[in-house]
Coordinates of C-alpha atoms and ligand atoms in Angstrom, one line a residue:
M1011 CA 28.0 -112.1 -3.2
A1012 CA 27.0 -109.5 -0.7
K1013 CA 25.0 -110.1 2.5
I1014 CA 24.5 -106.8 4.4
E1015 CA 23.9 -106.6 8.1
I1016 CA 22.9 -103.4 9.8
R1017 CA 23.0 -103.6 13.7
N1018 CA 22.0 -100.7 15.9
L1019 CA 23.1 -98.2 13.3
R1020 CA 22.5 -94.6 14.5
K1021 CA 23.2 -91.2 13.0
E1022 CA 23.3 -88.0 14.7
F1023 CA 23.8 -84.8 12.8
G1024 CA 24.5 -82.2 15.6
A1025 CA 21.6 -82.4 18.3
F1026 CA 19.4 -84.1 15.5
T1027 CA 19.0 -87.9 15.3
A1028 CA 18.5 -88.8 11.9
V1029 CA 18.7 -92.7 12.4
R1030 CA 18.0 -94.2 15.5
E1031 CA 19.1 -97.7 16.6
S1032 CA 18.2 -99.5 13.2
S1033 CA 18.6 -103.3 12.5
F1034 CA 17.7 -105.3 9.7
T1035 CA 19.5 -107.9 7.4
I1036 CA 19.9 -107.8 3.7
E1037 CA 20.4 -111.3 2.1
D1038 CA 22.6 -112.1 -0.6
G1039 CA 21.0 -111.2 -3.9
E1040 CA 17.9 -109.5 -2.5
F1041 CA 16.1 -106.7 -4.2
F1042 CA 15.7 -104.9 -0.6
M1043 CA 13.3 -101.7 -0.3
L1044 CA 13.8 -98.9 2.2
L1045 CA 10.3 -97.3 2.5
G1046 CA 9.1 -94.5 4.6
P1047 CA 7.8 -90.7 4.3
S1048 CA 10.1 -87.6 3.4
G1049 CA 12.7 -87.0 6.1
C1050 CA 12.4 -90.7 8.0
G1051 CA 16.1 -91.3 7.3
K1052 CA 16.1 -93.5 4.2
T1053 CA 18.9 -91.6 2.4
T1054 CA 21.0 -91.2 5.6
T1055 CA 20.9 -95.1 5.7
L1056 CA 21.6 -96.0 2.1
R1057 CA 24.4 -93.4 2.5
M1058 CA 25.9 -95.1 5.6
I1059 CA 25.9 -98.5 3.8
A1060 CA 27.7 -96.9 0.9
G1061 CA 30.3 -95.0 3.2
L1062 CA 29.1 -91.4 2.2
E1063 CA 28.2 -90.9 5.8
L1064 CA 29.9 -92.4 8.8
P1065 CA 27.4 -93.7 11.4
T1066 CA 27.5 -92.2 15.1
S1067 CA 27.3 -95.8 16.5
G1068 CA 26.4 -99.2 15.3
E1069 CA 27.8 -101.6 12.8
I1070 CA 27.4 -102.3 9.1
L1071 CA 28.7 -106.1 8.0
L1072 CA 29.3 -106.8 4.4
D1073 CA 29.7 -110.6 4.1
G1074 CA 30.4 -110.8 7.9
E1075 CA 33.0 -107.9 7.7
E1076 CA 32.4 -104.8 9.7
I1077 CA 32.8 -102.1 7.2
S1078 CA 31.1 -99.1 8.9
Q1079 CA 34.3 -97.0 9.2
R1080 CA 35.7 -97.6 5.7
P1081 CA 36.1 -95.2 2.9
P1082 CA 33.5 -95.8 0.0
S1083 CA 36.2 -96.9 -2.3
Q1084 CA 37.0 -99.9 0.1
R1085 CA 33.5 -101.0 0.1
D1086 CA 32.7 -102.1 -3.6
I1087 CA 29.2 -100.7 -3.3
A1088 CA 27.9 -98.7 -6.3
F1089 CA 25.4 -95.7 -5.5
V1090 CA 22.7 -94.6 -8.0
F1091 CA 21.6 -91.3 -7.3
Q1092 CA 18.0 -89.8 -7.4
M1093 CA 19.1 -87.5 -10.3
F1094 CA 21.1 -89.6 -12.6
A1095 CA 24.4 -87.4 -13.1
L1096 CA 26.1 -88.0 -16.4
Y1097 CA 29.2 -86.4 -17.8
P1098 CA 27.7 -84.1 -20.7
H1099 CA 30.6 -83.7 -22.6
M1100 CA 31.3 -87.2 -23.3
N1101 CA 29.4 -89.8 -25.3
V1102 CA 27.6 -93.0 -24.0
R1103 CA 30.3 -95.2 -24.4
K1104 CA 32.8 -92.9 -22.4
N1105 CA 30.3 -92.5 -19.9
I1106 CA 30.0 -95.9 -19.3
S1107 CA 33.6 -96.7 -19.8
Y1108 CA 34.6 -93.9 -17.0
P1109 CA 34.9 -96.0 -13.9
L1110 CA 36.9 -98.7 -15.5
V1111 CA 39.2 -96.4 -17.3
S1112 CA 40.0 -94.4 -14.1
Q1113 CA 40.8 -98.1 -12.7
G1114 CA 43.5 -98.4 -15.4
M1115 CA 41.7 -101.4 -17.1
P1116 CA 43.4 -102.1 -20.5
K1117 CA 41.5 -100.5 -23.5
A1118 CA 40.3 -103.7 -25.2
Q1119 CA 39.0 -105.1 -22.0
V1120 CA 37.2 -102.0 -21.3
R1121 CA 35.6 -101.9 -24.8
A1122 CA 34.3 -105.7 -24.3
K1123 CA 33.0 -105.0 -20.9
V1124 CA 30.9 -101.8 -22.0
D1125 CA 29.8 -103.7 -25.1
E1126 CA 28.5 -106.6 -22.8
V1127 CA 26.6 -104.1 -20.5
A1128 CA 25.1 -101.9 -23.2
G1129 CA 23.8 -105.3 -24.4
I1130 CA 22.2 -106.1 -21.0
L1131 CA 20.6 -102.7 -21.0
G1132 CA 19.5 -102.6 -24.6
I1133 CA 21.4 -99.5 -25.3
R1134 CA 24.2 -100.9 -27.8
D1135 CA 22.9 -98.9 -30.6
I1136 CA 23.2 -95.6 -29.0
L1137 CA 26.9 -96.1 -27.5
D1138 CA 28.3 -93.3 -29.8
R1139 CA 25.7 -90.7 -29.2
P1140 CA 26.3 -87.9 -27.0
V1141 CA 24.4 -88.2 -23.7
G1142 CA 23.0 -84.5 -24.2
G1143 CA 20.1 -85.6 -26.5
L1144 CA 19.0 -88.7 -24.9
S1145 CA 15.6 -89.5 -23.5
G1146 CA 15.2 -89.6 -19.8
G1147 CA 15.0 -93.3 -20.0
D1148 CA 18.1 -93.7 -22.0
R1149 CA 20.1 -91.3 -19.6
Q1150 CA 18.9 -93.6 -16.5
R1151 CA 20.1 -96.8 -18.7
V1152 CA 23.3 -95.2 -19.3
A1153 CA 23.7 -94.2 -15.4
L1154 CA 22.8 -97.6 -14.6
G1155 CA 25.4 -99.0 -16.9
R1156 CA 28.0 -96.8 -15.4
A1157 CA 27.3 -98.6 -11.8
I1158 CA 27.1 -102.0 -13.4
V1159 CA 30.3 -102.1 -15.3
R1160 CA 32.3 -102.1 -12.2
E1161 CA 30.4 -104.9 -11.0
P1162 CA 30.1 -103.9 -7.4
K1163 CA 29.0 -106.2 -4.7
A1164 CA 26.0 -104.4 -4.3
F1165 CA 24.0 -101.5 -5.7
M1166 CA 22.2 -98.6 -3.6
M1167 CA 19.7 -96.8 -5.5
D1168 CA 17.9 -93.6 -4.0
E1169 CA 14.5 -93.0 -5.4
P1170 CA 16.1 -93.6 -9.0
L1171 CA 12.7 -93.5 -10.8
G1172 CA 11.8 -90.3 -8.9
A1173 CA 11.8 -87.7 -11.6
L1174 CA 9.9 -89.7 -13.9
D1175 CA 6.3 -89.4 -14.8
A1176 CA 4.0 -92.2 -13.6
E1177 CA 3.6 -94.3 -16.7
F1178 CA 7.5 -94.3 -17.8
R1179 CA 8.2 -95.1 -14.0
E1180 CA 6.2 -98.3 -14.0
H1181 CA 7.9 -99.3 -17.1
M1182 CA 11.5 -98.5 -15.6
A1183 CA 10.5 -100.0 -12.5
E1184 CA 9.7 -103.5 -14.3
E1185 CA 13.1 -103.1 -16.3
L1186 CA 14.9 -102.4 -13.2
R1187 CA 13.6 -105.6 -11.4
A1188 CA 14.2 -107.6 -14.7
L1189 CA 17.6 -106.5 -14.7
H1190 CA 18.2 -107.5 -11.1
D1191 CA 16.5 -110.8 -11.5
R1192 CA 19.1 -111.4 -14.4
M1193 CA 22.2 -110.2 -12.6
G1194 CA 21.3 -111.4 -9.2
A1195 CA 23.4 -108.5 -7.5
T1196 CA 22.0 -107.2 -3.9
T1197 CA 20.2 -104.2 -4.5
V1198 CA 19.2 -101.8 -1.9
Y1199 CA 16.4 -99.4 -3.2
V1200 CA 14.9 -96.3 -1.5
T1201 CA 11.4 -95.1 -2.1
H1202 CA 8.7 -93.3 -0.5
D1203 CA 5.9 -95.1 -2.8
Q1204 CA 4.3 -98.1 -0.9
L1205 CA 3.1 -99.7 -4.2
E1206 CA 6.5 -99.3 -5.7
A1207 CA 7.9 -101.1 -2.5
M1208 CA 5.2 -103.7 -2.6
Q1209 CA 5.6 -104.7 -6.2
M1210 CA 9.3 -104.6 -6.7
G1211 CA 10.7 -105.9 -3.2
D1212 CA 11.7 -109.1 -1.9
K1213 CA 11.9 -107.5 1.7
I1214 CA 10.9 -104.2 2.9
V1215 CA 12.0 -102.1 5.9
V1216 CA 9.4 -99.4 6.8
M1217 CA 10.7 -96.6 8.6
N1218 CA 9.5 -93.6 10.2
N1219 CA 10.8 -90.9 12.3
A1220 CA 14.4 -92.2 12.1
V1221 CA 13.2 -95.7 13.5
V1222 CA 12.7 -98.9 11.7
E1223 CA 9.1 -99.7 12.4
Q1224 CA 9.1 -103.4 10.8
F1225 CA 10.9 -105.5 8.2
G1226 CA 9.9 -108.3 6.4
T1227 CA 8.5 -109.6 3.0
P1228 CA 5.7 -107.5 1.7
Q1229 CA 3.0 -109.9 2.1
D1230 CA 4.0 -110.1 5.8
I1231 CA 4.1 -106.5 6.3
Y1232 CA 0.8 -106.0 4.4
D1233 CA -1.0 -108.9 6.2
W1234 CA 0.3 -108.7 9.7
P1235 CA 1.6 -104.8 10.6
A1236 CA 3.9 -104.6 13.4
T1237 CA 2.5 -100.9 14.3
M1238 CA -0.4 -98.7 13.3
F1239 CA 1.9 -96.7 11.4
V1240 CA 2.9 -99.6 9.1
A1241 CA -0.9 -100.5 8.9
D1242 CA -1.6 -97.1 7.8
F1243 CA 1.3 -96.5 5.2
I1244 CA 0.8 -99.8 3.6
G1245 CA -2.3 -100.4 1.4
S1246 CA -4.8 -98.1 -0.2
P1247 CA -7.1 -97.3 1.2
S1248 CA -5.4 -98.1 4.5
M1249 CA -6.1 -100.6 7.2
N1250 CA -9.3 -99.5 9.5
F1251 CA -8.9 -98.6 12.8
L1252 CA -12.0 -99.5 15.0
R1253 CA -11.3 -97.8 18.4
F1254 CA -12.5 -99.5 21.7
D1255 CA -11.8 -99.4 25.5
G1256 CA -11.2 -102.8 26.6
K1257 CA -9.3 -105.3 28.9
L1258 CA -7.9 -108.3 27.0
A1259 CA -6.1 -111.2 28.6
P1260 CA -3.5 -113.4 27.0
G1261 CA -5.3 -116.2 25.1
A1262 CA -8.3 -113.8 24.3
T1263 CA -10.3 -115.0 21.2
H1264 CA -12.6 -112.2 21.1
V1265 CA -12.9 -108.3 21.6
G1266 CA -15.9 -106.4 22.2
L1267 CA -16.9 -103.5 19.9
N1268 CA -19.8 -101.4 21.2
G1269 CA -21.3 -104.4 22.9
H1270 CA -20.7 -107.0 20.1
D1271 CA -18.4 -109.9 20.4
M1272 CA -16.0 -110.0 17.3
R1273 CA -13.6 -112.9 16.8
V1274 CA -9.7 -112.2 16.5
P1275 CA -6.7 -114.4 16.3
E1276 CA -6.0 -115.9 19.6
L1277 CA -3.8 -113.2 21.4
R1278 CA -0.5 -114.2 23.0
E1279 CA -0.4 -111.0 25.1
G1280 CA -2.8 -108.9 26.9
A1281 CA -3.6 -105.2 26.8
E1282 CA -5.7 -102.6 28.7
G1283 CA -7.2 -99.3 28.1
K1284 CA -7.6 -97.5 24.7
L1285 CA -7.4 -100.6 22.1
V1286 CA -7.8 -100.7 18.3
F1287 CA -9.2 -103.3 16.2
G1288 CA -7.4 -103.4 12.8
V1289 CA -9.1 -104.7 9.6
R1290 CA -8.2 -104.2 6.0
P1291 CA -11.0 -102.9 3.4
E1292 CA -11.2 -106.2 1.7
H1293 CA -11.7 -108.2 4.8
I1294 CA -15.1 -106.3 5.4
T1295 CA -18.4 -107.8 4.1
L1296 CA -21.7 -105.9 3.8
T1297 CA -24.6 -108.3 5.0
D1298 CA -28.4 -107.7 5.1
A1299 CA -28.3 -109.5 8.4
G1300 CA -25.6 -109.1 11.3
D1301 CA -26.4 -107.0 14.4
Y1302 CA -23.1 -104.7 14.2
R1303 CA -24.7 -102.0 11.9
A1304 CA -23.1 -99.1 10.1
E1305 CA -24.5 -96.3 7.9
V1306 CA -23.5 -96.1 4.2
L1307 CA -22.0 -92.7 3.8
A1308 CA -20.6 -93.2 0.1
A1309 CA -19.7 -95.7 -2.3
E1310 CA -16.9 -95.3 -5.0
Y1311 CA -17.1 -97.1 -7.9
L1312 CA -13.8 -98.6 -9.2
G1313 CA -14.8 -101.3 -11.9
T1314 CA -14.1 -104.6 -10.6
T1315 CA -14.6 -103.2 -6.9
Q1316 CA -16.0 -100.5 -5.1
I1317 CA -15.0 -98.6 -1.9
V1318 CA -17.6 -98.2 0.5
T1319 CA -17.4 -95.7 3.4
L1320 CA -19.5 -96.5 6.3
A1321 CA -20.0 -94.7 9.8
T1322 CA -19.7 -97.4 12.5
P1323 CA -20.3 -96.9 16.4
N1324 CA -16.5 -97.5 16.5
G1325 CA -15.7 -94.8 13.9
E1326 CA -15.4 -94.5 10.0
V1327 CA -14.3 -97.7 8.1
K1328 CA -13.8 -98.1 4.3
A1329 CA -14.7 -101.5 2.6
R1330 CA -13.8 -102.9 -0.4
I1331 CA -16.3 -105.0 -1.9
G1332 CA -17.5 -106.5 -5.3
A1333 CA -18.8 -103.7 -7.9
A1334 CA -22.1 -105.7 -8.5
Q1335 CA -23.3 -105.5 -4.7
K1336 CA -25.8 -102.8 -4.5
V1337 CA -25.3 -100.1 -1.8
A1338 CA -26.9 -96.8 -1.6
A1339 CA -25.9 -93.9 0.6
G1340 CA -28.0 -93.2 3.7
E1341 CA -29.0 -97.1 4.0
T1342 CA -27.9 -99.1 7.2
V1343 CA -26.3 -102.5 6.7
G1344 CA -24.6 -105.2 8.8
L1345 CA -20.9 -105.6 8.8
A1346 CA -19.0 -108.9 9.0
F1347 CA -15.0 -108.9 9.6
R1348 CA -12.9 -111.8 8.5
P1349 CA -11.5 -113.0 11.8
D1350 CA -8.4 -114.8 11.0
T1351 CA -7.0 -111.4 9.5
V1352 CA -7.9 -109.0 12.3
T1353 CA -4.7 -107.1 13.9
V1354 CA -5.4 -105.8 17.3
F1355 CA -3.3 -102.6 18.4
D1356 CA -2.6 -101.0 21.8
E1357 CA -3.3 -97.1 20.8
A1358 CA -0.9 -95.8 23.2
S1359 CA 2.3 -97.6 22.1
G1360 CA 0.9 -97.9 18.5
R1361 CA 2.0 -101.6 18.5
A1362 CA 0.4 -104.6 17.3
L1363 CA -0.5 -106.9 20.2
R1364 CA 1.2 -110.6 19.6
S1365 CA -1.3 -113.1 18.4
A1366 CA -1.4 -116.7 17.0
K1367 CA -1.2 -115.2 13.5
N1368 CA 1.5 -112.4 13.6
E1369 CA 4.0 -113.9 16.1
G1370 CA 6.4 -115.0 13.7
V1371 CA 6.3 -111.9 11.5
L1372 CA 6.8 -109.6 14.5
A1373 CA 9.7 -111.6 15.9
H1374 CA 12.1 -110.4 13.5
G1375 CA 10.7 -107.1 13.0
Ligands
ATP158 N1 23.9 -83.4 6.6 C1 22.8 -83.5 7.2 N2 22.8 -82.2 8.3 C2 21.8 -82.3 9.2 N3 20.5 -82.9 9.0 C3 20.5 -83.7 7.9 C4 21.6 -83.9 7.2 N4 21.3 -85.0 6.2 C5 20.0 -85.3 6.5 N5 19.4 -84.8 7.6 C6 18.2 -84.6 8.2 O1 18.1 -86.0 8.7 C7 16.6 -86.2 8.4 C8 16.5 -87.5 7.6 O2 16.9 -87.3 6.3 P1 17.2 -88.2 4.9 O3 17.5 -87.5 3.8 O4 17.6 -89.5 5.5 O5 15.6 -88.4 4.8 P2 14.8 -89.2 3.8 O6 13.9 -90.4 4.3 O7 15.8 -90.0 2.6 O8 13.8 -88.2 2.8 P3 13.3 -88.0 1.5 O9 12.2 -89.0 1.4 O10 12.7 -86.6 1.9 O11 14.4 -88.1 0.6 C9 15.8 -85.0 7.6 O12 15.3 -84.3 8.6 C10 17.0 -84.2 7.3 O13 16.7 -83.0 7.3
MG159 MG1 15.9 -89.2 0.6

């Protein structure tokens, strides 16, 4: 059992702040993703949870107990590093046994535990092999075995698949997720790959510049980004930003884009000045009719869909439409936006305005 609560966690390295007042909750048994670009503070956050780094301020609660100042050995949290480190002079069995042997567990019990873990990971047949000659995947299974065998309360994994090529990476990601579903242990997984986070995670924290931008389920984060950073970072192509100047009162259900009224989910807060109409590429349709017109710049054929790049009066947008629809560069088409999926942002703060649709999602972000 392990529920992990992060409250106002902060880490300074001298004058530099690597993590700034972070708050989020990891429920027991969750596969939890820490996502963000390079240098945003993911590893530092993970190391603080594991006890490899002490926070400057803030709290970490493990099942309700404050542990932020405890040494790693008193947290019962296993850390799996980016480059899986094994003891090269030991065989697979010895590598996996090591944490148990150093705890002083009796030999027969160690043997039984290692056999069990090797069974879970599908590596029983290589237990007597030296680790030196193993494939990348098997080395990772051995390293995982060494973490699992301790039966820790939670696993911290820092880009564990980072060193693998794309195809094998996808396979190992599925294997890791399946392993988690069988064992049910709380896992915090760091990645800078938004697709990996979306595919594997029960919940995602998106970080940028030492700050938590949003936390929630993959679907909530995709559908209702709390900030323009999240909207841009998640999804490929990313959310389109159509920029406009305006004044919106609470209760507004329309915005004016270049003189055209566009429906949006009813706003709960107002804003004035530079605003942004955010819409995902798959929520745009191209029509013959419609008086909001755009010029087709290019169409990229993807098999079942195509990505069409268009010049609108409010900037360039990308639409994802069916592959069968005929569009040609140079022609002018009408654009329609699915109104219930639109997010309006305040450009100065980069924040999504609260609306009838996203209110619940932003509340715990
Ligand atoms: N021990 C340290 N001393 C000084 N600065 C540090 C230290 N550890 C990390 N930093 C800085 O803190 C920031 C966040 O680092 P961190 O390793 O947490 O980023 P990350 O999100 O894991 O990035 P990456 O995706 O590149 O691994 C970086 O700018 C890094 O240079
Ligand atoms: Mg890192």
